[in-house]
PDB file of C-alpha atoms in Angstrom:
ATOM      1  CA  UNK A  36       0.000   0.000   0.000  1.00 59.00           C
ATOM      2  CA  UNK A  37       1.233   3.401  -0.978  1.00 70.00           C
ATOM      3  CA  UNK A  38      -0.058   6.987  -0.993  1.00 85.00           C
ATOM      4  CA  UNK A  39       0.315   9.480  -3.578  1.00 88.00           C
ATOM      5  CA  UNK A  40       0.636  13.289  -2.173  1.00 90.00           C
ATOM      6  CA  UNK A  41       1.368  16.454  -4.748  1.00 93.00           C
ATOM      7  CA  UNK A  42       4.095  19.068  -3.665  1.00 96.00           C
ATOM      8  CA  UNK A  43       5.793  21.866  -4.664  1.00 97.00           C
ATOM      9  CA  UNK A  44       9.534  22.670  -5.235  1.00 98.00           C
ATOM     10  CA  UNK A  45      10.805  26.479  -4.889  1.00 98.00           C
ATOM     11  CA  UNK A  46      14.074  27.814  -4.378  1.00 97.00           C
ATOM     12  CA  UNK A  47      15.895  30.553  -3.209  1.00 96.00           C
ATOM     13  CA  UNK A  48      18.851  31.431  -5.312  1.00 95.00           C
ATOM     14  CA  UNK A  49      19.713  27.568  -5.843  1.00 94.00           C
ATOM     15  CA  UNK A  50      18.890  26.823  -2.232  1.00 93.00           C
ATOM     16  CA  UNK A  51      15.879  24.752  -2.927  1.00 96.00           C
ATOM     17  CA  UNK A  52      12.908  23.239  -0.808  1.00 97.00           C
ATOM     18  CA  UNK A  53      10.033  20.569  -1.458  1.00 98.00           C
ATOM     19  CA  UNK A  54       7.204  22.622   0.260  1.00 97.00           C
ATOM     20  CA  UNK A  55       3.769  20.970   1.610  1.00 95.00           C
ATOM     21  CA  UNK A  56       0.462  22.326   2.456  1.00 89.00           C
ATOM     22  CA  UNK A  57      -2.913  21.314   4.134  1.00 72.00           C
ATOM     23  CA  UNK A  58      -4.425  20.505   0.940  1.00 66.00           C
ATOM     24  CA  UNK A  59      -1.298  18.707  -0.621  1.00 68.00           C
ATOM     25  CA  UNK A  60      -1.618  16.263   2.655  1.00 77.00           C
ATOM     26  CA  UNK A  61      -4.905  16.092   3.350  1.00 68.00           C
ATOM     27  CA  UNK A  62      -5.894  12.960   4.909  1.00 73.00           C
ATOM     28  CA  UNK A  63      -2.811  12.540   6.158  1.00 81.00           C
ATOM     29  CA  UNK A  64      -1.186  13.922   9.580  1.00 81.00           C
ATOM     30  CA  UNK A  65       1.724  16.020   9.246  1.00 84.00           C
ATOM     31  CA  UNK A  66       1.287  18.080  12.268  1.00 86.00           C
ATOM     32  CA  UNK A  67       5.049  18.535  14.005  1.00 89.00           C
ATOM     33  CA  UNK A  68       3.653  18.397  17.439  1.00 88.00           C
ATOM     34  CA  UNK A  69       2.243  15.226  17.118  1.00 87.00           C
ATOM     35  CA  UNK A  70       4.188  13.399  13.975  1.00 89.00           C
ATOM     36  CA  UNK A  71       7.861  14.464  15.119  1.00 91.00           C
ATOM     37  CA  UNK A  72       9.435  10.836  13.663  1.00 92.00           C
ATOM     38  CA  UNK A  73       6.870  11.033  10.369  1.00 90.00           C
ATOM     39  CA  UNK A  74       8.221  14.253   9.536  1.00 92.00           C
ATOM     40  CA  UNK A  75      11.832  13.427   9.857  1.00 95.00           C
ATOM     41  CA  UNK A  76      11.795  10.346   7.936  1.00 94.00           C
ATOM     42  CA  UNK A  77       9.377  11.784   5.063  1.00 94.00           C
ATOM     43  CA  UNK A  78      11.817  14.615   4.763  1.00 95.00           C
ATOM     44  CA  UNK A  79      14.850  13.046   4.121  1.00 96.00           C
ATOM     45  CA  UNK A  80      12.867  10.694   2.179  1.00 96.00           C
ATOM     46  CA  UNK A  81      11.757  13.137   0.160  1.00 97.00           C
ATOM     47  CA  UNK A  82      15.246  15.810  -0.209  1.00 97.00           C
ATOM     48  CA  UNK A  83      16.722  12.450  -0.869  1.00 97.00           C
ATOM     49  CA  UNK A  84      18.201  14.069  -4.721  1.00 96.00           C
ATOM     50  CA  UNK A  85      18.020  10.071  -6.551  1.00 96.00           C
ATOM     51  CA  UNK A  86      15.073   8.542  -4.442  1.00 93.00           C
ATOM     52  CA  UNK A  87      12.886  11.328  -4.163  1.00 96.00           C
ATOM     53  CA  UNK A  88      12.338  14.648  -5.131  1.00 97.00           C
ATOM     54  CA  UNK A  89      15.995  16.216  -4.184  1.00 97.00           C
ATOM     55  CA  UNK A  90      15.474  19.210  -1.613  1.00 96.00           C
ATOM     56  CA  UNK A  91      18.118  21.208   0.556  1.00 94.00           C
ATOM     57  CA  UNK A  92      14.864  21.052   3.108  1.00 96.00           C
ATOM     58  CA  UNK A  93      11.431  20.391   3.640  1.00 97.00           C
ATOM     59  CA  UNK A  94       8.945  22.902   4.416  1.00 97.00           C
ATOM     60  CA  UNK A  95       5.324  23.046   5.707  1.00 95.00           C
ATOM     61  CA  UNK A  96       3.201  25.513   7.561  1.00 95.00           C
ATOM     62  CA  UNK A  97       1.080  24.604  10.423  1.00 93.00           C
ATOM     63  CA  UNK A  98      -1.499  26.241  12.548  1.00 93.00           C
ATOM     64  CA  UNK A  99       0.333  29.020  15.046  1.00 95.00           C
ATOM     65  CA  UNK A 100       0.590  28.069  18.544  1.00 95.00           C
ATOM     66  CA  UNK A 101      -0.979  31.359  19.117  1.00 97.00           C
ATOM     67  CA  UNK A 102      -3.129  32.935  16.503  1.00 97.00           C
ATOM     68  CA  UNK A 103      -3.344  36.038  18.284  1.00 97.00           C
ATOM     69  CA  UNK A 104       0.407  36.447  17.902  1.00 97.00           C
ATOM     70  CA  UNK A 105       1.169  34.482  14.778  1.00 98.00           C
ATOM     71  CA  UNK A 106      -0.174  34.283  11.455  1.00 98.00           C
ATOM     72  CA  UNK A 107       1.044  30.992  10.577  1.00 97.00           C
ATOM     73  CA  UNK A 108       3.637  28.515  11.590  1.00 96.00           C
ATOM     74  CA  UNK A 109       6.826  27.959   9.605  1.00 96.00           C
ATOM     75  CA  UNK A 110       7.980  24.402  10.026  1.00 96.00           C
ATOM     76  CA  UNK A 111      11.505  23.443   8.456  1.00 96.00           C
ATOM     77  CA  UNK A 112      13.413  20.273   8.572  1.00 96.00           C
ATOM     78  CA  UNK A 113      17.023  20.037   7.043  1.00 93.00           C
ATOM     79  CA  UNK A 114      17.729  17.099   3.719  1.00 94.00           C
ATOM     80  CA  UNK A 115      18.925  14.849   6.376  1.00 94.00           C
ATOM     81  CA  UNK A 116      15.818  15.142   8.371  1.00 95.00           C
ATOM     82  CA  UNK A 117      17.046  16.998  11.711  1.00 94.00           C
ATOM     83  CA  UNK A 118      15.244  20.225  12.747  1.00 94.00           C
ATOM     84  CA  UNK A 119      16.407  23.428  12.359  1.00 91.00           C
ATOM     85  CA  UNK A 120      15.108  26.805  13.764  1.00 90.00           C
ATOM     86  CA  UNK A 121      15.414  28.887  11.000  1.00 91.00           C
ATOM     87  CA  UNK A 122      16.245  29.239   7.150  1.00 93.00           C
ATOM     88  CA  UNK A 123      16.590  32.481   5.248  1.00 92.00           C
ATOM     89  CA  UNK A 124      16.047  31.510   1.865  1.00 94.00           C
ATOM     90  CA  UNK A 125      13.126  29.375   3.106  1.00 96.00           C
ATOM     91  CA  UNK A 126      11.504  31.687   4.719  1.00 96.00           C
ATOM     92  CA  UNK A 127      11.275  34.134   1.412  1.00 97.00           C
ATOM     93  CA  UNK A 128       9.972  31.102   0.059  1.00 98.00           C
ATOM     94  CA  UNK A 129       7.699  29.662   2.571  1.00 98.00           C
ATOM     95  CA  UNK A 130       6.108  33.928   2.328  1.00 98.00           C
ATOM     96  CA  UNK A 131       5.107  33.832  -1.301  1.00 98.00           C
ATOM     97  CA  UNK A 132       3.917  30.016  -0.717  1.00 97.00           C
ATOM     98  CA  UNK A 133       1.423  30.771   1.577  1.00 97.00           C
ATOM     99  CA  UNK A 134       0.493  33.994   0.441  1.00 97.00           C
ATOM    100  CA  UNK A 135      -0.029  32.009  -3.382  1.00 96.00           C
ATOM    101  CA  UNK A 136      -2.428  29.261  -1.625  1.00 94.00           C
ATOM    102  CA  UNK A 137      -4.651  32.001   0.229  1.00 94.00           C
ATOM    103  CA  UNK A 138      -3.044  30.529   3.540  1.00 94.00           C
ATOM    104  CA  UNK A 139      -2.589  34.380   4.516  1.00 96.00           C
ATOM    105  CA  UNK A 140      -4.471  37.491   2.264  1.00 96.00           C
ATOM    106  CA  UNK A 141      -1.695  40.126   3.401  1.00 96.00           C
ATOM    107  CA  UNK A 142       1.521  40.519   1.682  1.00 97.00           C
ATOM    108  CA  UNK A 143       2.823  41.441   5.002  1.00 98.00           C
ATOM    109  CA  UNK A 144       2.491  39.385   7.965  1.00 98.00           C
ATOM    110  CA  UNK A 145       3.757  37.517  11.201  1.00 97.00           C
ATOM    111  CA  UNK A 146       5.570  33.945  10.971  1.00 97.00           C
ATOM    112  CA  UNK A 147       6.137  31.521  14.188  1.00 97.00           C
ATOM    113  CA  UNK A 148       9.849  30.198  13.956  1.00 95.00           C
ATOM    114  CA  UNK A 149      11.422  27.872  16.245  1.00 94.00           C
ATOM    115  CA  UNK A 150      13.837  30.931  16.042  1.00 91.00           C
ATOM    116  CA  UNK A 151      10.945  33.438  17.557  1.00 93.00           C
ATOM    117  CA  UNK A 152       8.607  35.873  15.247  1.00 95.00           C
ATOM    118  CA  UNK A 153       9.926  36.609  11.911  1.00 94.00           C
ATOM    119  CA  UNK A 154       7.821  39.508   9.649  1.00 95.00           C
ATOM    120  CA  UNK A 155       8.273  38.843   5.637  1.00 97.00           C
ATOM    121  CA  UNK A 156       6.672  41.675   3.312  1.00 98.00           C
ATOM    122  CA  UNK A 157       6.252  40.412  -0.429  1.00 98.00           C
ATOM    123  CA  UNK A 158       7.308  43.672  -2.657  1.00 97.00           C
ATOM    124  CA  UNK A 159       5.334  44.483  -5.864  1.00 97.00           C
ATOM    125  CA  UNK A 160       8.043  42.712  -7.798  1.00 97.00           C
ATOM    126  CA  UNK A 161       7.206  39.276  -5.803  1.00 97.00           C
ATOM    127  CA  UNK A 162      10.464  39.561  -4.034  1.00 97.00           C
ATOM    128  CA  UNK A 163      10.508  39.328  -0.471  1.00 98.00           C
ATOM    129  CA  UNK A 164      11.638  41.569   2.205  1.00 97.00           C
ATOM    130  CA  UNK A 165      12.178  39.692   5.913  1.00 96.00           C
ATOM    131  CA  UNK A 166      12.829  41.324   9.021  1.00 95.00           C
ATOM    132  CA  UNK A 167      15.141  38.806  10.382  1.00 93.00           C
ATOM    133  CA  UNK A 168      14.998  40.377  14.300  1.00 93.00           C
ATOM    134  CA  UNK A 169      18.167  41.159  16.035  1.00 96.00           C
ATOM    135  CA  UNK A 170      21.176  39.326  15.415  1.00 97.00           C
ATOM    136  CA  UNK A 171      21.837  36.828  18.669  1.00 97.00           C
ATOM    137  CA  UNK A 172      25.241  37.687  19.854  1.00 97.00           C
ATOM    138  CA  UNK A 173      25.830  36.379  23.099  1.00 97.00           C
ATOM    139  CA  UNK A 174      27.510  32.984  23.323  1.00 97.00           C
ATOM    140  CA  UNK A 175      25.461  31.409  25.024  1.00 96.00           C
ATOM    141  CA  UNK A 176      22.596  32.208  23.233  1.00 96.00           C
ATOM    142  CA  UNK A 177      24.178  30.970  20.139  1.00 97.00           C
ATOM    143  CA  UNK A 178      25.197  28.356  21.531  1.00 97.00           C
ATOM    144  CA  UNK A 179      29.202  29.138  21.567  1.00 98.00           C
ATOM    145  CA  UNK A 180      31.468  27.347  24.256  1.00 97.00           C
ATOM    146  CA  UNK A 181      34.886  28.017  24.257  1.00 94.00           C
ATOM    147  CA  UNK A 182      37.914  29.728  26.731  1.00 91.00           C
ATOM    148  CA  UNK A 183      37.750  33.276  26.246  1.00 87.00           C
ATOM    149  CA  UNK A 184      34.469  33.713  24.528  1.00 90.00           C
ATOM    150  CA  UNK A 185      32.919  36.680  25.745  1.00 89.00           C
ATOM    151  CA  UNK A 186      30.192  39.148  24.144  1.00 93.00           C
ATOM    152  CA  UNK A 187      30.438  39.814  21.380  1.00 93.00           C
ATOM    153  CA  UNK A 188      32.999  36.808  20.078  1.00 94.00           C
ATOM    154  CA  UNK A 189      35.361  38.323  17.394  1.00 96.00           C
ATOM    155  CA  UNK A 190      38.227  36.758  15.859  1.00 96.00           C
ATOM    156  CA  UNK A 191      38.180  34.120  18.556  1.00 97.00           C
ATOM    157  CA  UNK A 192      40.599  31.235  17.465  1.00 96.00           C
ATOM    158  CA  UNK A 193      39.821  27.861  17.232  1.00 97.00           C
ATOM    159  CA  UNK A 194      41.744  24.847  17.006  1.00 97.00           C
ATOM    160  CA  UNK A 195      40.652  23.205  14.049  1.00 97.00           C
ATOM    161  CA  UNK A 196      42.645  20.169  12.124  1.00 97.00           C
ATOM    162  CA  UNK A 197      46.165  21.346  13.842  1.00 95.00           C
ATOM    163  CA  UNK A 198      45.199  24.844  12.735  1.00 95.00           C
ATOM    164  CA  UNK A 199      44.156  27.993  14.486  1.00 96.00           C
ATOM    165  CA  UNK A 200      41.119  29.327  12.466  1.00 97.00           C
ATOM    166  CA  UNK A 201      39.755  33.049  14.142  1.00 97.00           C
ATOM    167  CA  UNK A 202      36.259  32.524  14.018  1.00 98.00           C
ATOM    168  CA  UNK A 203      32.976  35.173  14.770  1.00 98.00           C
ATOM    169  CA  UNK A 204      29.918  33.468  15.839  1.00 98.00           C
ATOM    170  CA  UNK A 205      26.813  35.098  15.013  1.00 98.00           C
ATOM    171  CA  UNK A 206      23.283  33.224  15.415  1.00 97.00           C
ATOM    172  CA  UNK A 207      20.205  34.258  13.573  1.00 95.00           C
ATOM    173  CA  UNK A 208      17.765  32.177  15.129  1.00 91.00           C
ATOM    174  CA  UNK A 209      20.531  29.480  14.170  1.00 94.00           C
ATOM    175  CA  UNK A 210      24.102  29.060  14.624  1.00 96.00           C
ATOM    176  CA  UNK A 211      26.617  30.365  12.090  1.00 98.00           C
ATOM    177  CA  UNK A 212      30.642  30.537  11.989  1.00 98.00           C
ATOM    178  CA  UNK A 213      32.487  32.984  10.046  1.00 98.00           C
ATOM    179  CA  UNK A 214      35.927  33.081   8.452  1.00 98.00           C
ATOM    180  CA  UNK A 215      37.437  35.676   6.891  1.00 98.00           C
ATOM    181  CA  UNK A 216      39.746  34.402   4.915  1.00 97.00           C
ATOM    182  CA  UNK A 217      41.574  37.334   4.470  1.00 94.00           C
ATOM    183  CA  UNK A 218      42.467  36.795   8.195  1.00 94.00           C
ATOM    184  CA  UNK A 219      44.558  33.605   7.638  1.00 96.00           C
ATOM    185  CA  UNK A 220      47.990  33.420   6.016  1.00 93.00           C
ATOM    186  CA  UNK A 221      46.287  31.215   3.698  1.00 94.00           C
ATOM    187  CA  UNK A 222      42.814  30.398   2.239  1.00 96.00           C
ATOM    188  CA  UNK A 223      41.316  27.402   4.008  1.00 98.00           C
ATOM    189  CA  UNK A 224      39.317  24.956   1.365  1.00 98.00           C
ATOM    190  CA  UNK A 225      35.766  24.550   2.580  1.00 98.00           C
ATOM    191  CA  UNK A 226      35.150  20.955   1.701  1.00 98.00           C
ATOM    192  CA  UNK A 227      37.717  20.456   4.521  1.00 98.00           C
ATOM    193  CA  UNK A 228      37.135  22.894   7.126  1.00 98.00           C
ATOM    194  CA  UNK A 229      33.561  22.889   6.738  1.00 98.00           C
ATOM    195  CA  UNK A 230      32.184  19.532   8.440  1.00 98.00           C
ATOM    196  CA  UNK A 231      34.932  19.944  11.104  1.00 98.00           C
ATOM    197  CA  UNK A 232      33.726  23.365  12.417  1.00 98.00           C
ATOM    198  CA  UNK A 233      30.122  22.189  11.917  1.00 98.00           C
ATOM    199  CA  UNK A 234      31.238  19.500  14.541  1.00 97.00           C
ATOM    200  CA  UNK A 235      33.495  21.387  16.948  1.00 98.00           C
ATOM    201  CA  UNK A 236      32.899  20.886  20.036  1.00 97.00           C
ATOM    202  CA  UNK A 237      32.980  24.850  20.778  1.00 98.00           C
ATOM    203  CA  UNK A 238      29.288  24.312  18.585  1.00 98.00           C
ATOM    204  CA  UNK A 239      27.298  22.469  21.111  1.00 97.00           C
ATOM    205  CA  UNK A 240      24.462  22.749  18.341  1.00 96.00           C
ATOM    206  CA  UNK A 241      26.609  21.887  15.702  1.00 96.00           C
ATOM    207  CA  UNK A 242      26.896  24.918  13.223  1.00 97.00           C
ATOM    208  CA  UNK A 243      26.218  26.398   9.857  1.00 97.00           C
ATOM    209  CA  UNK A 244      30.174  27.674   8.560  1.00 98.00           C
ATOM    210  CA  UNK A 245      30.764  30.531   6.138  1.00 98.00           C
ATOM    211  CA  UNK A 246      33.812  31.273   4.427  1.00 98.00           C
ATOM    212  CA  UNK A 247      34.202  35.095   3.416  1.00 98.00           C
ATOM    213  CA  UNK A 248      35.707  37.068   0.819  1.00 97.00           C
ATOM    214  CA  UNK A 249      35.916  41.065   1.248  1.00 97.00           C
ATOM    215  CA  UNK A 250      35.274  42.499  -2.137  1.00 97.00           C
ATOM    216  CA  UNK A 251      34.387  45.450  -1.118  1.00 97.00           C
ATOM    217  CA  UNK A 252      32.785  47.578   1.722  1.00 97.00           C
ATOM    218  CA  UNK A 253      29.546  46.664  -0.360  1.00 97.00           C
ATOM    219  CA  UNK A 254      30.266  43.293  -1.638  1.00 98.00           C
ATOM    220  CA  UNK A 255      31.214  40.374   0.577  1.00 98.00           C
ATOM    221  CA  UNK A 256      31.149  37.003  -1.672  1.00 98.00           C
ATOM    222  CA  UNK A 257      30.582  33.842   0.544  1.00 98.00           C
ATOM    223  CA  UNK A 258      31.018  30.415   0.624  1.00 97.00           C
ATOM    224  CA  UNK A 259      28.273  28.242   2.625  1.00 96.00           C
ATOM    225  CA  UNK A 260      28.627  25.002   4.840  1.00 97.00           C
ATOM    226  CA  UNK A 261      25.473  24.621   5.529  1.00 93.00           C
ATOM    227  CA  UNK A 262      24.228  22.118   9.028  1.00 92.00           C
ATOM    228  CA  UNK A 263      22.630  19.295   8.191  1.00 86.00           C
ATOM    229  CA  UNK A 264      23.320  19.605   4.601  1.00 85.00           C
ATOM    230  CA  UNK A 265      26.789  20.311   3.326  1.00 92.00           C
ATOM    231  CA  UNK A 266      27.378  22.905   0.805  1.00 94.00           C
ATOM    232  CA  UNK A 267      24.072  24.952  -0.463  1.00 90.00           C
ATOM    233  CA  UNK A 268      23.902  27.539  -3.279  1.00 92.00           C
ATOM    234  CA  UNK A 269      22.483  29.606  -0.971  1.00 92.00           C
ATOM    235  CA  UNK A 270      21.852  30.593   2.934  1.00 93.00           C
ATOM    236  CA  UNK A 271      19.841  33.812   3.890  1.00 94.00           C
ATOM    237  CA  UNK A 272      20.336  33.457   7.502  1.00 93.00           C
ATOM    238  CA  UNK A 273      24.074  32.856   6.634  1.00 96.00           C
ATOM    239  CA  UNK A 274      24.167  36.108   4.462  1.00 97.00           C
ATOM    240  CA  UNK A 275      22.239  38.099   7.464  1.00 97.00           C
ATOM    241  CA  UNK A 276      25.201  36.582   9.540  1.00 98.00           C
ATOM    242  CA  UNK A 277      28.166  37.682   6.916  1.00 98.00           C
ATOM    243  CA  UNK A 278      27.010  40.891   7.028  1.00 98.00           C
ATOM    244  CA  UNK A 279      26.683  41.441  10.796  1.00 98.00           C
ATOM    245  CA  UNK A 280      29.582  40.153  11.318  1.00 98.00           C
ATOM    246  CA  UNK A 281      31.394  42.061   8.659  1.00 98.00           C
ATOM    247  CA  UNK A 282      30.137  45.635   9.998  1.00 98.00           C
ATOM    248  CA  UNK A 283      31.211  44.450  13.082  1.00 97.00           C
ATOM    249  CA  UNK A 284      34.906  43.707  12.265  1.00 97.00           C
ATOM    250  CA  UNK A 285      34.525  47.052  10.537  1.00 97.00           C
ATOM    251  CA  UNK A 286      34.882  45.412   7.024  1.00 97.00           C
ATOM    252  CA  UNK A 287      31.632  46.693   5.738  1.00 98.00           C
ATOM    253  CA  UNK A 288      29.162  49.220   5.288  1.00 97.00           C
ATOM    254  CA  UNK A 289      25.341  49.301   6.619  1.00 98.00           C
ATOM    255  CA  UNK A 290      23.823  47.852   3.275  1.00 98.00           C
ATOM    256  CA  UNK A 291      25.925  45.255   1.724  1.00 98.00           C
ATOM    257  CA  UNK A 292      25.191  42.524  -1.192  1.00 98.00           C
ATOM    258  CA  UNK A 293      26.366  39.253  -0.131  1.00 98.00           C
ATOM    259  CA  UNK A 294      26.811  37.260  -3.333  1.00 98.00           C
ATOM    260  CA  UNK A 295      26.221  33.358  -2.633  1.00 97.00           C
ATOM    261  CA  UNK A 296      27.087  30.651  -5.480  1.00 95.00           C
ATOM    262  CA  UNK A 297      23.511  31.322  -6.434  1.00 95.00           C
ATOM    263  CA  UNK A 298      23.444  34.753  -6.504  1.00 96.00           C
ATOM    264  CA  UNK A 299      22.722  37.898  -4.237  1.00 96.00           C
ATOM    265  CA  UNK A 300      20.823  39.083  -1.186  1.00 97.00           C
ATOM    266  CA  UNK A 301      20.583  42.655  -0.136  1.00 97.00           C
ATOM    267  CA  UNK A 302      21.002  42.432   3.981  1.00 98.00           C
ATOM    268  CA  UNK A 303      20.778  45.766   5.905  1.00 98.00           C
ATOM    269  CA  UNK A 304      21.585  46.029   9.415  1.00 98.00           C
ATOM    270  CA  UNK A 305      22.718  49.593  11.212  1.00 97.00           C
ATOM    271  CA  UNK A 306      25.274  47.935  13.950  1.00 96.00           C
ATOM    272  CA  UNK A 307      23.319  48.173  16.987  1.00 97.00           C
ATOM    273  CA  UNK A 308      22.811  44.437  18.758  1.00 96.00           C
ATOM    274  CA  UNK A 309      19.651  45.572  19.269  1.00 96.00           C
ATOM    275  CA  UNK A 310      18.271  46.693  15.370  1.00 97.00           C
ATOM    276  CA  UNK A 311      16.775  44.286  13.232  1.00 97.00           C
ATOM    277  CA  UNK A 312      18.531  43.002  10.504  1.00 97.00           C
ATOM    278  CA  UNK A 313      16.802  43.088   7.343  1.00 97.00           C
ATOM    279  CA  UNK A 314      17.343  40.536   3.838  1.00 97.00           C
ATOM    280  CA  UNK A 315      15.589  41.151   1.097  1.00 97.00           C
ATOM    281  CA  UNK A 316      15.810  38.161  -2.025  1.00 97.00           C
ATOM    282  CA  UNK A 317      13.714  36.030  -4.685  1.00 97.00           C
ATOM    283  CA  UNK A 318      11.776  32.964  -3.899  1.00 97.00           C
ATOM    284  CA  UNK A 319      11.137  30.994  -7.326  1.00 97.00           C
ATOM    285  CA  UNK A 320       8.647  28.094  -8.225  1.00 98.00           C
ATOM    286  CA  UNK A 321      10.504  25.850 -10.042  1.00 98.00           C
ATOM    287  CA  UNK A 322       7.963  22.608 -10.828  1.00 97.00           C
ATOM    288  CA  UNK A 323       5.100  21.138  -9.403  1.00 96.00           C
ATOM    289  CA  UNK A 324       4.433  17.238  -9.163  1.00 95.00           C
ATOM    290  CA  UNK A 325       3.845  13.939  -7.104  1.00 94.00           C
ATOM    291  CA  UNK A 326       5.502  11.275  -5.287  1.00 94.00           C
ATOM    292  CA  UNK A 327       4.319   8.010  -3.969  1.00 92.00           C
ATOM    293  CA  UNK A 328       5.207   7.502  -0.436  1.00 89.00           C
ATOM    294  CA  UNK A 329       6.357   4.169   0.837  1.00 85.00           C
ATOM    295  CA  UNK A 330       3.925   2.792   2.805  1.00 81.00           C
ATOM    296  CA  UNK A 331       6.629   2.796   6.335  1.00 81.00           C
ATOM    297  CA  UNK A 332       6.105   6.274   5.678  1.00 82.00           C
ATOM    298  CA  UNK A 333       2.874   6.802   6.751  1.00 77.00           C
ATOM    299  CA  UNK A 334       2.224   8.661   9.413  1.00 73.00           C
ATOM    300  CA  UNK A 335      -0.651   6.846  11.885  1.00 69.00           C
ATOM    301  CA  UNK A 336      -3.402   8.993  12.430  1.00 59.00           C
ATOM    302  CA  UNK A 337      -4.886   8.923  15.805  1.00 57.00           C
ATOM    303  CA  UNK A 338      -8.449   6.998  15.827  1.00 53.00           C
TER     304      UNK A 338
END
């Protein structure tokens, strides 16, 4: 026995998503709170890029846990079906997906995060404008653990591989690690240093690693790690992250591109811990279609 469900793929400059709805499931019960395991499995069943669709993530919205607060509930598990709080380029997404279905008849409105409230405004052009909050620079809020960290961590160096890599954490509602590589005597190759700072132990939540390039005091290009994933096209949260950090360290202006292998984000932020920092993007359909799902993937529905 098997069961046939549509979905929907978007992306976000090459960081791509299979994204579900109410209708595309109905029947079937996909609600996080009470089909934690279903979800996990079905979504690396599903980002799974020869068995099923082929998805950096999996994305649904849910009812809020408090409609007076929220408009809708963002719900986001990573390719290799863990949880994560947030996602950037998801989010952009996730905005002009339920705006499309009716879900929500604003183009600005309220989204519950496991990262807290995040506002998205969809511009005339159908790109989308998110108010990302405040960055999240204390260490333990990140979570960073490591001698010497102290707020805000700059430049702090880690032992990594034999070699001492200054690192900034910055979260966004998840955890990110930059390097600049103009900081090191020599450029350190991603593929490498990327899965071992996602794993350092100074990461008690494992982390998302960027690797930065200072073009200019406008133009920071970026490499991403991505948790749970591996390299992505794309990362907003990691570009909102770049660019704190950046005008920070004093490498950057107020309003910066951040150009990802996929292309660019505009991020915005003013320097003060306490501002909001705000990405503006595309989110793009690319297809539409439908997937049987093994029948160990079905969730069982209360009776």
């Amino acid at each position: 026995m098997s069961v046939k469900i549509p979905f929907t793929k978007m992306h976000g400059l090459g960081n791509d998503f299979v994204m579900l709805s109410g209708p595309d499931v109905a029947g079937l019960d996909l609600h996080p709170d009470r089909q934690k395991e279903t979800l996990e499995k079905l979504a690396a069943f599903l980002c799974d890029r020869h068995f099923g669709v082929g998805a950096d993530g999996l994305i649904l919205p849910v009812p809020p846990s408090d409609p007076t607060r929220f408009d809708v509930r963002f719900v986001y598990l990573n390719s290799d079906g863990t949880w994560a709080e947030m996602c950037g380029n998801g989010i952009r997404c996730f905005a002009l997906f339920v705006r499309d279905l009716g879900l929500i008849n604003r183009d600005a409105f309220t989204v519950e995060t496991l990262a807290g409230p995040i506002s998205p405004k969809i511009n005339v052009d159908r790109s989308v404008t998110v108010d990302m909050g405040p960055p999240v620079l204390e260490p333990a809020q990140i979570p960073f653990v490591a001698p010497g960290a102290q707020f805000p961590v700059q430049r702090l160096a880690l032992d990594v591989l034999g070699q001492s890599v200054p690192v900034t954490p910055v979260s966004m509602g998840n955890p990110h690690c930059l390097v600049f590589q103009d900081e090191l005597p020599q450029k350190l190759d991603p593929a490498v240093y990327g899965p071992a700072l996602e794993k350092h132990a100074a990461f008690p939540a494992k982390t998302n690693v960027e690797f930065i390039e200072t073009l200019s005091r406008n133009h920071l290009k970026v490499t991403v790690w991505e948790r749970g994933c591996g390299f992505t096209l794309a990362c907003g949260t990691g570009a909102c992250a770049t660019a704190v950090g950046a005008i920070m360290l004093g490498k950057a202006d107020q309003d910066v591109q951040v150009a990802l292998p996929g292309g660019a984000l505009r991020i915005e932020w003013d320097g003060n811990p306490r501002s909001s920092v705000l990405m503006s993007g595309p989110a793009t359909y690319a297809f539409k279609g439908e997937i049987e799902l093994p029948v160990e993937l079905l969730p069982k529905v209360p009776a």
